[in-house]
Coordinates of C-alpha atoms and ligand atoms in Angstrom, one line a residue:
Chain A
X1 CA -31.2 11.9 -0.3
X2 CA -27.9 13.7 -0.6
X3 CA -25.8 11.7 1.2
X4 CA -22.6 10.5 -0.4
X5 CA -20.6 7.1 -0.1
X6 CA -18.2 7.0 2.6
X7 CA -15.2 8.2 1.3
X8 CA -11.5 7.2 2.2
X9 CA -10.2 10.9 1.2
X10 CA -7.2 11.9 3.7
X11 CA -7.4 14.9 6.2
X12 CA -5.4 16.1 8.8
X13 CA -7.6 18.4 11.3
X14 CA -4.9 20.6 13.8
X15 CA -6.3 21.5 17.3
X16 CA -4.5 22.7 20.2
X17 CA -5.1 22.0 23.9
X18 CA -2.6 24.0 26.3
X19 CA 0.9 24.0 24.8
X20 CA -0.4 21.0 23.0
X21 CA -1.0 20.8 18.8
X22 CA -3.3 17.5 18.1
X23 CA -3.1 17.0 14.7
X24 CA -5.7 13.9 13.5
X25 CA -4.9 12.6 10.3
X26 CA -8.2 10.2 8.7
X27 CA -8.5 8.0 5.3
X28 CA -6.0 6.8 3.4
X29 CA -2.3 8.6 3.3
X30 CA -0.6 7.9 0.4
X31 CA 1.6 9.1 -2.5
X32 CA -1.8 11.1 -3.5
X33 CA -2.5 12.7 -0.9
X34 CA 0.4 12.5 1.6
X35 CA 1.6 15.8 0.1
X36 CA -1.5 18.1 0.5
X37 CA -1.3 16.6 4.6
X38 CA 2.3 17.8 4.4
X39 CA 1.3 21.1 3.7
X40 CA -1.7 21.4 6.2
X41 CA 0.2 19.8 9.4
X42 CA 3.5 22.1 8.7
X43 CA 1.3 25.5 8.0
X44 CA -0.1 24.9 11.1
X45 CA 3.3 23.4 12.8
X46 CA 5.5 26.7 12.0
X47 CA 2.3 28.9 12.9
X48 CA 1.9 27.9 16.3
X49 CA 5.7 26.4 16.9
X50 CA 3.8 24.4 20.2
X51 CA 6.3 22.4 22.5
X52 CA 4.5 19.6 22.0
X53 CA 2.6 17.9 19.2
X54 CA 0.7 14.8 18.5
X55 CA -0.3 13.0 15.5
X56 CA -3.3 10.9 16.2
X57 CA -3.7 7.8 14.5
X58 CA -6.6 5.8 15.5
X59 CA -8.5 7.1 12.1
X60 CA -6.0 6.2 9.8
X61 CA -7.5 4.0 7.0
X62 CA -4.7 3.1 5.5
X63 CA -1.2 4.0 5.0
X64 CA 2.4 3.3 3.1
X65 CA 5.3 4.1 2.7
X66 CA 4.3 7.8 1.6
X67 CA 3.0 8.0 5.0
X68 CA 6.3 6.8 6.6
X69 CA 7.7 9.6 5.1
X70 CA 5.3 11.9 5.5
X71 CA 5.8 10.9 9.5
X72 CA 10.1 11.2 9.2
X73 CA 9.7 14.5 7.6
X74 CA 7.3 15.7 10.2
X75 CA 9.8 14.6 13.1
X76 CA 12.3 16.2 11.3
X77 CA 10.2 19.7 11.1
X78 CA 9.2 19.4 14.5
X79 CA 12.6 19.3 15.8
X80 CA 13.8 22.2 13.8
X81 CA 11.4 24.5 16.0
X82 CA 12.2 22.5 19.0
X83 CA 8.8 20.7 19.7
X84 CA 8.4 17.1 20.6
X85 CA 6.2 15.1 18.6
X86 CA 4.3 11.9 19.5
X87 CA 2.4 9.5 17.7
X88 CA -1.0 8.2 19.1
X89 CA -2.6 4.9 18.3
X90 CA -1.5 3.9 15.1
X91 CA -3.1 0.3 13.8
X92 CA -1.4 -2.6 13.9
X93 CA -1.0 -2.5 10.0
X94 CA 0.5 0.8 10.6
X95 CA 3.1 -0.1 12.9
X96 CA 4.3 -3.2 10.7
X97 CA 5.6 -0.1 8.5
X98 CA 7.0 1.8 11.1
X99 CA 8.6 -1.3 12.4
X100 CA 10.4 -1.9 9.3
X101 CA 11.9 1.6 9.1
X102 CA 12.8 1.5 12.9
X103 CA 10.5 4.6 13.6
X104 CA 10.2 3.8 17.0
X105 CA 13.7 4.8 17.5
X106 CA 12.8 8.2 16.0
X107 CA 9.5 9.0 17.9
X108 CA 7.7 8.0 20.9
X109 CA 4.6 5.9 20.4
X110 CA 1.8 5.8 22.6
X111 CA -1.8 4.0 22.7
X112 CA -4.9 5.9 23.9
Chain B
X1 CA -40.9 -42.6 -4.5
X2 CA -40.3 -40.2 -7.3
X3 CA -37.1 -37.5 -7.5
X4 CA -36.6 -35.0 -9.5
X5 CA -33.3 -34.9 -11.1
X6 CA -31.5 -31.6 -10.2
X7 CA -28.7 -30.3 -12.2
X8 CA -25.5 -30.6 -10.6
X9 CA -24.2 -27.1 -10.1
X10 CA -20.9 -26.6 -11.8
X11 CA -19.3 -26.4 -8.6
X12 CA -20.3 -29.6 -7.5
X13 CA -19.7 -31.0 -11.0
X14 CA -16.0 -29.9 -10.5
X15 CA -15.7 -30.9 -6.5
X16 CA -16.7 -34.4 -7.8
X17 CA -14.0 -34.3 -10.5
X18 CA -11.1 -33.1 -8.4
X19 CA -10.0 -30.2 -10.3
X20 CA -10.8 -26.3 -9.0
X21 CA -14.2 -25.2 -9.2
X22 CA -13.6 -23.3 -13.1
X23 CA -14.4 -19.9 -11.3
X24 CA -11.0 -19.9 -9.5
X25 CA -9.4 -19.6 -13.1
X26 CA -10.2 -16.1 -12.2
X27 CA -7.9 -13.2 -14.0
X28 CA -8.1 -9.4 -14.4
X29 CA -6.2 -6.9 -16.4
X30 CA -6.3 -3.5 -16.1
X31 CA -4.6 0.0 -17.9
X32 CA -4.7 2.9 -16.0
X33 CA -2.8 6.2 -16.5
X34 CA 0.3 7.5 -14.0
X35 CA -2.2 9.9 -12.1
X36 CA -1.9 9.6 -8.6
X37 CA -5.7 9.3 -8.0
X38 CA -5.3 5.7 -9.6
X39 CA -3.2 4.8 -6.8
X40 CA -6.4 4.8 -4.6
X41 CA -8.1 3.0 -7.3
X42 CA -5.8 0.4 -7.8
X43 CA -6.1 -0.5 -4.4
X44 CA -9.4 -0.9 -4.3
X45 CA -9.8 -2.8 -7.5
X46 CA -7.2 -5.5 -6.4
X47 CA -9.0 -5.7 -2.9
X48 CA -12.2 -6.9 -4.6
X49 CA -10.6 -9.2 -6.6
X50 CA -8.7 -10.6 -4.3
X51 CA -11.8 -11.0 -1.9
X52 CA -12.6 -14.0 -3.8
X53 CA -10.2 -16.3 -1.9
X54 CA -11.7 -14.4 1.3
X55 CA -8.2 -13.5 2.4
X56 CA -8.4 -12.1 6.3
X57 CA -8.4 -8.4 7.1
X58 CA -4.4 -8.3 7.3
X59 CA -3.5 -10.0 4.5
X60 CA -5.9 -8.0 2.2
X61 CA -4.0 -4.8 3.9
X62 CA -1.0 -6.2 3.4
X63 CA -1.9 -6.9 -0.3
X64 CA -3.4 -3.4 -0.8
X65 CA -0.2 -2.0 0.6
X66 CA 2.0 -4.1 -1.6
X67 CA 0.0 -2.8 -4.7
X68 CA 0.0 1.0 -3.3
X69 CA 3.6 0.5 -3.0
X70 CA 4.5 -0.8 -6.7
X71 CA 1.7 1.4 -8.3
X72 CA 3.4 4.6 -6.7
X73 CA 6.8 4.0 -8.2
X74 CA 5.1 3.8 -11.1
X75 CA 4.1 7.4 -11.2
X76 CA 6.8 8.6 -9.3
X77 CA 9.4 7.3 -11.2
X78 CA 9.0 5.3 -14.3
X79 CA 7.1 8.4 -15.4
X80 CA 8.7 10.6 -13.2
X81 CA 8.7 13.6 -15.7
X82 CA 6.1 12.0 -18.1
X83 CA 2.9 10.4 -18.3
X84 CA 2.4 6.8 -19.4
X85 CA 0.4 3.6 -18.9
X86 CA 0.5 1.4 -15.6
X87 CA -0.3 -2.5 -16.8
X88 CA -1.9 -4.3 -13.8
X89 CA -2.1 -8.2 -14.2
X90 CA -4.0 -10.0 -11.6
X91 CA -4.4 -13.9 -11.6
X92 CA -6.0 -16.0 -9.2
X93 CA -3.0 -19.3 -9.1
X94 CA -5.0 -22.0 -6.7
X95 CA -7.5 -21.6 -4.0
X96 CA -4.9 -20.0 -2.0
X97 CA -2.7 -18.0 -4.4
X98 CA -2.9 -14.5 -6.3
X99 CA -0.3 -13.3 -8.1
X100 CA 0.2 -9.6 -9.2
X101 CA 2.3 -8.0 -11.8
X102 CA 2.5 -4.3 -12.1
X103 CA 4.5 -3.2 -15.3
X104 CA 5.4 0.2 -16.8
X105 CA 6.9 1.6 -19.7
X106 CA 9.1 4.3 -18.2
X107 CA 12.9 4.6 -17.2
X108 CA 13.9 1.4 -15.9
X109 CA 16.4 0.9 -13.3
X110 CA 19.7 1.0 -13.6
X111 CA 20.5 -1.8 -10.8
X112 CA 17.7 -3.4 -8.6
X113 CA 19.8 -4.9 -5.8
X114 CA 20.8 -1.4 -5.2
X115 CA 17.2 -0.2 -5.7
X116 CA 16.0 -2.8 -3.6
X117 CA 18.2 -2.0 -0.3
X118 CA 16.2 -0.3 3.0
X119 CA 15.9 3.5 2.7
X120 CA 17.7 3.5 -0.5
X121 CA 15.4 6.5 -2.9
X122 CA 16.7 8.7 -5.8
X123 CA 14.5 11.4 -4.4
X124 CA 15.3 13.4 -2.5
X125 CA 13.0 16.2 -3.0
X126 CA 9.9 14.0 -2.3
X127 CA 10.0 13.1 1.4
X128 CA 10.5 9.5 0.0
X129 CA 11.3 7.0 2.6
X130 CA 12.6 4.7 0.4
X131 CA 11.1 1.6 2.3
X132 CA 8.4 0.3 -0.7
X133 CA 10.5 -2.3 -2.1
X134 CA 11.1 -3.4 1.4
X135 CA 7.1 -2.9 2.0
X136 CA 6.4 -5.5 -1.2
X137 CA 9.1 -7.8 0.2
X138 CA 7.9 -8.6 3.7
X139 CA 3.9 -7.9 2.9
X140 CA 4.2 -10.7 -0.1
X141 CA 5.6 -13.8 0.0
X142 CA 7.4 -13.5 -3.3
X143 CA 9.0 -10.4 -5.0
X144 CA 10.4 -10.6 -8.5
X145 CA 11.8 -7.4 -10.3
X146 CA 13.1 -7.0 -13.8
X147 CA 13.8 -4.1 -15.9
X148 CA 15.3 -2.7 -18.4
X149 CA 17.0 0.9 -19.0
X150 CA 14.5 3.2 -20.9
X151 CA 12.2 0.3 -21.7
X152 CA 10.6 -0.2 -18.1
X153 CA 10.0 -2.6 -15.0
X154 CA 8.2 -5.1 -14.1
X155 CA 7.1 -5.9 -10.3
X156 CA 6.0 -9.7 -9.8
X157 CA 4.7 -10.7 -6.3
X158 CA 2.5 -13.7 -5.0
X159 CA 1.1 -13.8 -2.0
X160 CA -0.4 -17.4 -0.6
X161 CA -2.7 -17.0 1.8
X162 CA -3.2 -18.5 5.0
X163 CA 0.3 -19.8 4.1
X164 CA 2.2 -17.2 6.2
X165 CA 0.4 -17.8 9.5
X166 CA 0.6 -21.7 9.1
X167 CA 4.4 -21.9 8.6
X168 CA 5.3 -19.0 10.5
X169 CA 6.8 -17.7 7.6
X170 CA 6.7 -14.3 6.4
Ligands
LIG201 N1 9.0 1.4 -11.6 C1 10.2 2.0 -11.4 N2 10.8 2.6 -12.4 C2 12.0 3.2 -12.2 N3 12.7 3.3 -11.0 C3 12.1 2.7 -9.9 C4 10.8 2.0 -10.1 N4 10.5 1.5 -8.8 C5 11.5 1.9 -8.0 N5 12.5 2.6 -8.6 C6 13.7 3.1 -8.1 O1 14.0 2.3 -6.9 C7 14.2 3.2 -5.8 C8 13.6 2.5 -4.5 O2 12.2 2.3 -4.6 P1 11.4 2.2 -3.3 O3 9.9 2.1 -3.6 O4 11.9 1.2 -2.4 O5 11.7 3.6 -2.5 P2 11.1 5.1 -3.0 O6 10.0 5.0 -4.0 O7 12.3 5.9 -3.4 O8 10.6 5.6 -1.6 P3 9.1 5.3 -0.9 O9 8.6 4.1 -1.7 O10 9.5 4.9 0.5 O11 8.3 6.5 -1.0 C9 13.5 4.5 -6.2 O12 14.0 5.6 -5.5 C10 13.7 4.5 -7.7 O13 15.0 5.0 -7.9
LIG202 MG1 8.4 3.7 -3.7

């Protein structure tokens, strides 16, 4: 009773641990929805102004080339307020699009 | 000894006769409006077609990325100020083969090849990347674009699967 069908709806969920912001995007990031995420991450992002931020991956469902520049425009935020941002664990299909925009010359990528 | 004669099942029937199985023959057309929900729908729509000819898990994510891609631009800019129609035709071509056209009625492009280059966007206000024609090209195996200045544009790919990994062709 009550319980709906997985849905593939996009969310980005900010934490911070130490001088550390974690921000976990899930779902799908696309055209749709990559500019409510936008929003969320840089409210957050300009509140706290941490050294340090990571966008976690792993739960990304899917993403294009909305979410490539959803990523770009997020370095380029970050660096405004001097903070270093990181990307954890993105999928294989994820990093074929990075790959084809070079990202990993504009961010550090790591694996959990 | 006494049998009972079963009907051949079409398949069979067809196997026998050496063409594809009829239900290959498969095609879909869809209309949906420039609202960005659809691009989620779209997606998901072509990834059940295209199930039939159980593509693996990459190449349907490749597909659905392709689609996302061409589907976007769509809304973005053929109806960049306006709303209109988004004509989705898929076709099953052989066992191995879909092909996809995504066609709009907006503003047509003024010139492709320019269109078509890496990180080349008209929009600038959008956090575009400019990287989905470049998405369609390496995610497909076949990318054809024509259009026509305030009558629209029409995105042709095919993608043959299995086909990729086999020749080591992208
Ligand atoms: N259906 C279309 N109608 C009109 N113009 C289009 C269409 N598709 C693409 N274009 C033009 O081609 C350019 C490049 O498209 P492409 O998808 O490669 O990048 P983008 O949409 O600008 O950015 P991204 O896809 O990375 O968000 C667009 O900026 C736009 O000017
Ligand atoms: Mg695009």
């Amino acid at each position: 009773m009550g319980s709906r069908m997985r849905s593939s709806k996009a969310e980005a969920v900010t934490a911070v641990d130490g001088h550390t912001m974690i921000i976990s995007l899930t779902g799908d990031i696309d055209h749709h929805s990559a500019k409510r995420l936008r929003g969320e991450i840089d409210s957050s992002l300009f509140t706290l102004r941490p050294k340090r931020a990571v966008m976690d991956m792993s739960e990304v469902e899917f993403m294009d080339s909305a979410g490539l520049g959803l990523i770009l425009g997020r370095i380029a935020c970050a660096e405004k307020i001097g903070c270093k941002l990181t990307l954890l664990s993105p999928s294989r299909q994820v990093m074929k699009i990075l790959d084809l925009a070079g990202a990993g010359r504009l961010i550090e990528i790591k694996q959990k | 000894m006494t049998t009972t004669k079963k009907p051949m099942t079409e398949t069979a029937e067809k196997r026998k006769s050496g063409r594809p199985p009829e239900n290959l023959k498969n095609e879909l057309r869809l209309e949906l409006p420039s609202n960005s929900i659809n691009e989620g729908i779209a997606r998901s729509i072509v990834s059940v077609f295209v199930s039939q000819l159980d593509p693996t898990f990459e190449e349907l994510a490749d597909i659905k990325c392709a689609v996302s891609e061409a589907v976007t631009n769509c809304i973005v800019h053929a109806y960049r100020d306006t709303h209109g129609t988004i004509y989705i035709t898929l076709k099953i071509l052989d066992e191995k083969t879909v092909r996809i056209e995504i066609r709009d009625r907006g503003c047509g492009i003024e010139d492709i090849k320019t269109a078509m280059q890496p990180l080349y966007t008209t929009d600038s206000e959008g956090e575009r990347s400019g990287m989905g024609f470049t998405v369609m090209e390496s995610f497909m195996d076949r990318l054809f674009v024509v259009s026509s200045l305030g009558r629209g544009t029409k995105i042709t790919m095919v993608k043959t699967l299995g086909d990729g990994r086999i020749r080591g062709i992208k």
